[in-house]
C-alpha cells in the first residue's frame, strides 16, 4: 500500500487540483443560474411587451419566445402560461379548450412546486375562467379563493383579481367577498391611477355598495380627509 507523501510540493499541487475542481463546479453552477434567470427575464420582458400591445389594441400572438417543459422552473412555467393564455383570449377562446386545459396543467406544475404561491393560483383562476363549462367556473373561483388565502394583497395581480371577483360577486362566499373589497380599496389608495377603473368596474355589480362604504370608512379615518377645507371623499 502506497504511503501518503509528505512532500510539501506534492501537497500543494494536490490542494491546487482540488481548488480548481471546486472552482469549475462553482462556475458551472453560476452559469446555470445565470441561464435560468436570463430565461425568466426574457419571459417577463415578453409579458410586458404583450401587455403594452394589448393596451394599445394591437393584435398579439400566443407563440412564446421561450420553450418550457415539465422540468422548467416554476416562474418560467407561469410566465409562459400567462403569455399564451392572453394570446388565446385575444384571438378568441372558441374551440381552444384543449389548449387552455394544457396551460392549466402547466400552471399545476408550478403550483406543485410552490403550493402557497398566490400569483400562481391567480393565473390558475384566470385560465379556468376562459374555459366554457360550469365546472371550470367553479375551479376558477376555488383558485381565486385559494389565492386570497395565501396572499390577501398582490401588487401585480390585484387588478385582475379584484375586477374578476366583483364580476363574480354573486358566486363568492363571504370570505372572498371581504378579501375582494379590502384589496380593491387598498389598490385604489396605493395606486390612484387605477382607482377610476376599479370603481367603474364595481358600478355594474353588487360589489359597488360595500366598496363605497369601505372606502368611505377608511377615508374618514385618514388625517387629510378634509384637506384644504373641503372633503376628499369624492368617488371616481
mmCIF file of C-alpha atoms in Angstrom:
data_model
loop_
_atom_site.group_PDB
_atom_site.id
_atom_site.type_symbol
_atom_site.label_atom_id
_atom_site.label_comp_id
_atom_site.label_asym_id
_atom_site.label_seq_id
_atom_site.Cartn_x
_atom_site.Cartn_y
_atom_site.Cartn_z
ATOM 1 C CA UNK A 1 0.000 0.000 0.000
ATOM 2 C CA UNK A 2 1.434 3.352 -1.055
ATOM 3 C CA UNK A 3 2.322 5.738 1.720
ATOM 4 C CA UNK A 4 0.956 9.275 1.667
ATOM 5 C CA UNK A 5 3.605 11.702 0.524
ATOM 6 C CA UNK A 6 4.687 14.381 2.961
ATOM 7 C CA UNK A 7 6.400 16.336 0.217
ATOM 8 C CA UNK A 8 5.214 19.987 0.525
ATOM 9 C CA UNK A 9 5.317 20.423 -3.241
ATOM 10 C CA UNK A 10 3.158 17.356 -3.785
ATOM 11 C CA UNK A 11 0.662 18.523 -1.158
ATOM 12 C CA UNK A 12 0.498 21.971 -2.701
ATOM 13 C CA UNK A 13 -0.228 20.502 -6.129
ATOM 14 C CA UNK A 14 -2.890 18.273 -4.643
ATOM 15 C CA UNK A 15 -4.623 21.217 -2.973
ATOM 16 C CA UNK A 16 -4.393 23.204 -6.208
ATOM 17 C CA UNK A 17 -6.147 20.437 -8.120
ATOM 18 C CA UNK A 18 -8.937 20.317 -5.527
ATOM 19 C CA UNK A 19 -9.335 24.103 -5.673
ATOM 20 C CA UNK A 20 -9.546 24.051 -9.466
ATOM 21 C CA UNK A 21 -12.220 21.338 -9.339
ATOM 22 C CA UNK A 22 -14.306 23.330 -6.866
ATOM 23 C CA UNK A 23 -13.819 26.480 -8.916
ATOM 24 C CA UNK A 24 -15.019 24.664 -12.016
ATOM 25 C CA UNK A 25 -18.110 23.370 -10.233
ATOM 26 C CA UNK A 26 -18.837 26.818 -8.867
ATOM 27 C CA UNK A 27 -18.512 28.325 -12.342
ATOM 28 C CA UNK A 28 -20.853 25.735 -13.818
ATOM 29 C CA UNK A 29 -23.424 26.425 -11.110
ATOM 30 C CA UNK A 30 -23.141 30.173 -11.665
ATOM 31 C CA UNK A 31 -23.584 29.792 -15.415
ATOM 32 C CA UNK A 32 -26.577 27.527 -14.909
ATOM 33 C CA UNK A 33 -28.151 30.004 -12.503
ATOM 34 C CA UNK A 34 -27.498 32.875 -14.902
ATOM 35 C CA UNK A 35 -29.108 30.959 -17.772
ATOM 36 C CA UNK A 36 -32.206 30.204 -15.694
ATOM 37 C CA UNK A 37 -32.557 33.808 -14.567
ATOM 38 C CA UNK A 38 -31.968 35.043 -18.116
ATOM 39 C CA UNK A 39 -34.776 32.805 -19.364
ATOM 40 C CA UNK A 40 -37.150 34.179 -16.713
ATOM 41 C CA UNK A 41 -36.141 37.769 -17.522
ATOM 42 C CA UNK A 42 -36.760 37.102 -21.218
ATOM 43 C CA UNK A 43 -40.187 35.676 -20.440
ATOM 44 C CA UNK A 44 -41.077 38.631 -18.213
ATOM 45 C CA UNK A 45 -39.957 41.086 -20.890
ATOM 46 C CA UNK A 46 -42.192 39.283 -23.367
ATOM 47 C CA UNK A 47 -45.122 39.654 -20.985
ATOM 48 C CA UNK A 48 -44.521 43.399 -20.670
ATOM 49 C CA UNK A 49 -44.355 43.805 -24.439
ATOM 50 C CA UNK A 50 -47.547 41.799 -24.865
ATOM 51 C CA UNK A 51 -49.294 43.820 -22.146
ATOM 52 C CA UNK A 52 -48.439 47.092 -23.876
ATOM 53 C CA UNK A 53 -49.656 45.721 -27.216
ATOM 54 C CA UNK A 54 -52.956 44.656 -25.671
ATOM 55 C CA UNK A 55 -53.355 48.076 -24.046
ATOM 56 C CA UNK A 56 -52.934 49.696 -27.466
ATOM 57 C CA UNK A 57 -55.431 47.306 -29.017
ATOM 58 C CA UNK A 58 -52.802 45.648 -31.185
ATOM 59 C CA UNK A 59 -53.048 42.025 -32.204
ATOM 60 C CA UNK A 60 -50.800 39.663 -30.275
ATOM 61 C CA UNK A 61 -49.510 36.180 -30.834
ATOM 62 C CA UNK A 62 -49.786 33.267 -28.456
ATOM 63 C CA UNK A 63 -46.432 31.904 -29.568
ATOM 64 C CA UNK A 64 -43.995 32.393 -26.728
ATOM 65 C CA UNK A 65 -40.332 33.115 -27.408
ATOM 66 C CA UNK A 66 -39.280 30.606 -24.764
ATOM 67 C CA UNK A 67 -39.540 26.839 -24.576
ATOM 68 C CA UNK A 68 -40.780 25.113 -21.438
ATOM 69 C CA UNK A 69 -41.275 21.540 -20.323
ATOM 70 C CA UNK A 70 -42.278 19.726 -17.158
ATOM 71 C CA UNK A 71 -38.812 20.303 -15.720
ATOM 72 C CA UNK A 72 -38.782 24.066 -16.223
ATOM 73 C CA UNK A 73 -38.598 26.271 -13.149
ATOM 74 C CA UNK A 74 -41.951 27.457 -11.756
ATOM 75 C CA UNK A 75 -41.555 31.143 -12.684
ATOM 76 C CA UNK A 76 -40.860 30.205 -16.288
ATOM 77 C CA UNK A 77 -43.867 27.873 -16.410
ATOM 78 C CA UNK A 78 -46.096 30.621 -15.059
ATOM 79 C CA UNK A 79 -44.847 33.404 -17.333
ATOM 80 C CA UNK A 80 -45.239 31.198 -20.395
ATOM 81 C CA UNK A 81 -48.768 30.163 -19.347
ATOM 82 C CA UNK A 82 -49.856 33.787 -18.873
ATOM 83 C CA UNK A 83 -48.410 34.817 -22.219
ATOM 84 C CA UNK A 84 -50.075 32.046 -24.162
ATOM 85 C CA UNK A 85 -53.417 32.331 -22.347
ATOM 86 C CA UNK A 86 -53.624 36.057 -23.072
ATOM 87 C CA UNK A 87 -52.803 35.349 -26.688
ATOM 88 C CA UNK A 88 -55.608 32.799 -26.893
ATOM 89 C CA UNK A 89 -58.057 35.183 -25.220
ATOM 90 C CA UNK A 90 -57.185 37.984 -27.639
ATOM 91 C CA UNK A 91 -57.919 35.800 -30.685
ATOM 92 C CA UNK A 92 -60.983 34.065 -29.243
ATOM 93 C CA UNK A 93 -61.301 31.072 -26.945
ATOM 94 C CA UNK A 94 -63.876 29.238 -29.040
ATOM 95 C CA UNK A 95 -62.604 25.753 -29.784
ATOM 96 C CA UNK A 96 -59.443 26.281 -27.709
ATOM 97 C CA UNK A 97 -60.396 24.335 -24.584
ATOM 98 C CA UNK A 98 -57.752 21.669 -25.153
ATOM 99 C CA UNK A 99 -55.072 24.348 -25.353
ATOM 100 C CA UNK A 100 -56.393 26.042 -22.227
ATOM 101 C CA UNK A 101 -56.527 22.696 -20.420
ATOM 102 C CA UNK A 102 -52.868 22.167 -21.293
ATOM 103 C CA UNK A 103 -51.979 25.592 -19.902
ATOM 104 C CA UNK A 104 -53.966 24.872 -16.753
ATOM 105 C CA UNK A 105 -51.953 21.681 -16.238
ATOM 106 C CA UNK A 106 -48.773 23.670 -16.811
ATOM 107 C CA UNK A 107 -49.767 26.040 -14.010
ATOM 108 C CA UNK A 108 -50.452 22.999 -11.827
ATOM 109 C CA UNK A 109 -46.777 22.074 -12.204
ATOM 110 C CA UNK A 110 -45.777 25.478 -10.847
ATOM 111 C CA UNK A 111 -48.281 25.126 -8.009
ATOM 112 C CA UNK A 112 -46.992 21.662 -7.156
ATOM 113 C CA UNK A 113 -43.519 23.174 -6.794
ATOM 114 C CA UNK A 114 -44.764 26.159 -4.767
ATOM 115 C CA UNK A 115 -48.146 25.303 -3.219
ATOM 116 C CA UNK A 116 -48.547 28.645 -1.442
ATOM 117 C CA UNK A 117 -47.640 30.830 -4.416
ATOM 118 C CA UNK A 118 -50.690 33.097 -4.583
ATOM 119 C CA UNK A 119 -49.890 34.517 -8.008
ATOM 120 C CA UNK A 120 -49.853 31.025 -9.491
ATOM 121 C CA UNK A 121 -53.330 30.446 -8.068
ATOM 122 C CA UNK A 122 -54.472 33.713 -9.678
ATOM 123 C CA UNK A 123 -53.164 32.516 -13.048
ATOM 124 C CA UNK A 124 -54.991 29.231 -12.488
ATOM 125 C CA UNK A 125 -58.190 31.187 -11.807
ATOM 126 C CA UNK A 126 -57.630 33.287 -14.935
ATOM 127 C CA UNK A 127 -57.089 30.345 -17.266
ATOM 128 C CA UNK A 128 -60.032 28.402 -15.859
ATOM 129 C CA UNK A 129 -62.219 31.493 -16.269
ATOM 130 C CA UNK A 130 -61.584 31.329 -20.033
ATOM 131 C CA UNK A 131 -62.907 27.787 -20.278
ATOM 132 C CA UNK A 132 -66.578 27.243 -21.177
ATOM 133 C CA UNK A 133 -68.142 24.843 -18.687
ATOM 134 C CA UNK A 134 -69.657 25.484 -15.278
ATOM 135 C CA UNK A 135 -67.187 23.162 -13.575
ATOM 136 C CA UNK A 136 -64.401 25.325 -14.979
ATOM 137 C CA UNK A 137 -66.004 28.374 -13.381
ATOM 138 C CA UNK A 138 -66.085 26.555 -10.072
ATOM 139 C CA UNK A 139 -62.419 25.624 -10.480
ATOM 140 C CA UNK A 140 -61.658 29.261 -11.253
ATOM 141 C CA UNK A 141 -63.458 30.511 -8.151
ATOM 142 C CA UNK A 142 -61.771 27.879 -5.993
ATOM 143 C CA UNK A 143 -58.377 29.024 -7.264
ATOM 144 C CA UNK A 144 -59.363 32.655 -6.627
ATOM 145 C CA UNK A 145 -60.282 31.801 -3.047
ATOM 146 C CA UNK A 146 -57.032 29.913 -2.536
ATOM 147 C CA UNK A 147 -55.040 32.875 -3.843
ATOM 148 C CA UNK A 148 -56.626 35.112 -1.225
ATOM 149 C CA UNK A 149 -55.895 32.567 1.487
ATOM 150 C CA UNK A 150 -52.212 32.661 0.593
ATOM 151 C CA UNK A 151 -51.887 36.415 -0.040
ATOM 152 C CA UNK A 152 -54.616 38.981 0.712
ATOM 153 C CA UNK A 153 -52.794 41.657 -1.338
ATOM 154 C CA UNK A 154 -50.911 41.207 -4.602
ATOM 155 C CA UNK A 155 -49.359 44.213 -6.328
ATOM 156 C CA UNK A 156 -49.094 42.821 -9.846
ATOM 157 C CA UNK A 157 -52.134 40.540 -9.983
ATOM 158 C CA UNK A 158 -54.541 42.610 -7.904
ATOM 159 C CA UNK A 159 -56.143 44.477 -10.800
ATOM 160 C CA UNK A 160 -57.423 41.343 -12.494
ATOM 161 C CA UNK A 161 -58.204 39.649 -9.208
ATOM 162 C CA UNK A 162 -60.492 42.351 -7.846
ATOM 163 C CA UNK A 163 -62.314 43.075 -11.117
ATOM 164 C CA UNK A 164 -62.905 39.383 -11.710
ATOM 165 C CA UNK A 165 -64.038 38.924 -8.115
ATOM 166 C CA UNK A 166 -66.521 41.778 -8.404
ATOM 167 C CA UNK A 167 -67.845 40.401 -11.696
ATOM 168 C CA UNK A 168 -68.446 37.048 -9.986
ATOM 169 C CA UNK A 169 -69.818 38.641 -6.817
ATOM 170 C CA UNK A 170 -72.983 36.554 -6.631
ATOM 171 C CA UNK A 171 -70.949 33.345 -6.687
ATOM 172 C CA UNK A 172 -68.471 34.329 -3.972
ATOM 173 C CA UNK A 173 -68.624 33.345 -0.329
ATOM 174 C CA UNK A 174 -68.264 35.871 2.469
ATOM 175 C CA UNK A 175 -64.535 35.283 2.883
ATOM 176 C CA UNK A 176 -63.683 36.041 -0.741
ATOM 177 C CA UNK A 177 -66.093 38.994 -0.913
ATOM 178 C CA UNK A 178 -64.388 40.589 2.062
ATOM 179 C CA UNK A 179 -60.955 39.990 0.554
ATOM 180 C CA UNK A 180 -62.003 41.457 -2.790
ATOM 181 C CA UNK A 181 -63.266 44.648 -1.151
ATOM 182 C CA UNK A 182 -60.191 45.033 1.044
ATOM 183 C CA UNK A 183 -57.833 44.559 -1.883
ATOM 184 C CA UNK A 184 -59.846 46.857 -4.144
ATOM 185 C CA UNK A 185 -59.739 49.649 -1.562
ATOM 186 C CA UNK A 186 -56.053 49.040 -0.870
ATOM 187 C CA UNK A 187 -55.180 49.167 -4.569
ATOM 188 C CA UNK A 188 -57.263 52.311 -5.061
ATOM 189 C CA UNK A 189 -55.352 54.004 -2.286
ATOM 190 C CA UNK A 190 -51.829 52.960 -3.263
ATOM 191 C CA UNK A 191 -52.360 53.498 -6.998
ATOM 192 C CA UNK A 192 -54.773 56.382 -7.704
ATOM 193 C CA UNK A 193 -54.299 55.861 -11.438
ATOM 194 C CA UNK A 194 -56.361 52.660 -11.317
ATOM 195 C CA UNK A 195 -58.969 53.948 -8.847
ATOM 196 C CA UNK A 196 -61.387 55.092 -11.536
ATOM 197 C CA UNK A 197 -61.147 51.757 -13.340
ATOM 198 C CA UNK A 198 -61.850 49.805 -10.153
ATOM 199 C CA UNK A 199 -64.865 51.887 -9.165
ATOM 200 C CA UNK A 200 -66.086 51.797 -12.745
ATOM 201 C CA UNK A 201 -65.907 48.006 -12.801
ATOM 202 C CA UNK A 202 -67.710 47.827 -9.464
ATOM 203 C CA UNK A 203 -70.618 50.051 -10.548
ATOM 204 C CA UNK A 204 -72.089 47.313 -12.717
ATOM 205 C CA UNK A 205 -72.016 44.814 -9.840
ATOM 206 C CA UNK A 206 -73.436 44.399 -6.372
ATOM 207 C CA UNK A 207 -69.922 44.891 -5.034
ATOM 208 C CA UNK A 208 -70.230 48.644 -5.552
ATOM 209 C CA UNK A 209 -72.089 49.435 -2.335
ATOM 210 C CA UNK A 210 -69.732 47.567 0.025
ATOM 211 C CA UNK A 211 -66.768 49.015 -1.872
ATOM 212 C CA UNK A 212 -68.007 52.586 -1.427
ATOM 213 C CA UNK A 213 -68.835 52.027 2.229
ATOM 214 C CA UNK A 214 -65.419 50.571 2.977
ATOM 215 C CA UNK A 215 -63.699 53.341 1.007
ATOM 216 C CA UNK A 216 -65.639 55.979 2.954
ATOM 217 C CA UNK A 217 -64.841 54.309 6.292
ATOM 218 C CA UNK A 218 -61.116 54.342 5.646
ATOM 219 C CA UNK A 219 -61.077 57.860 4.189
ATOM 220 C CA UNK A 220 -62.843 59.212 7.264
ATOM 221 C CA UNK A 221 -60.100 57.645 9.360
ATOM 222 C CA UNK A 222 -57.397 59.438 7.361
ATOM 223 C CA UNK A 223 -55.944 62.632 8.750
ATOM 224 C CA UNK A 224 -56.304 64.534 5.470
ATOM 225 C CA UNK A 225 -59.894 63.754 4.502
ATOM 226 C CA UNK A 226 -60.811 67.412 4.961
ATOM 227 C CA UNK A 227 -57.602 68.725 3.438
ATOM 228 C CA UNK A 228 -57.761 72.278 2.155
ATOM 229 C CA UNK A 229 -61.055 72.827 3.922
ATOM 230 C CA UNK A 230 -63.117 70.532 1.685
ATOM 231 C CA UNK A 231 -63.978 66.867 1.672
ATOM 232 C CA UNK A 232 -61.792 64.469 -0.307
ATOM 233 C CA UNK A 233 -64.308 61.628 -0.140
ATOM 234 C CA UNK A 234 -65.395 62.013 -3.754
ATOM 235 C CA UNK A 235 -65.647 58.734 -5.593
ATOM 236 C CA UNK A 236 -64.292 58.265 -9.083
#
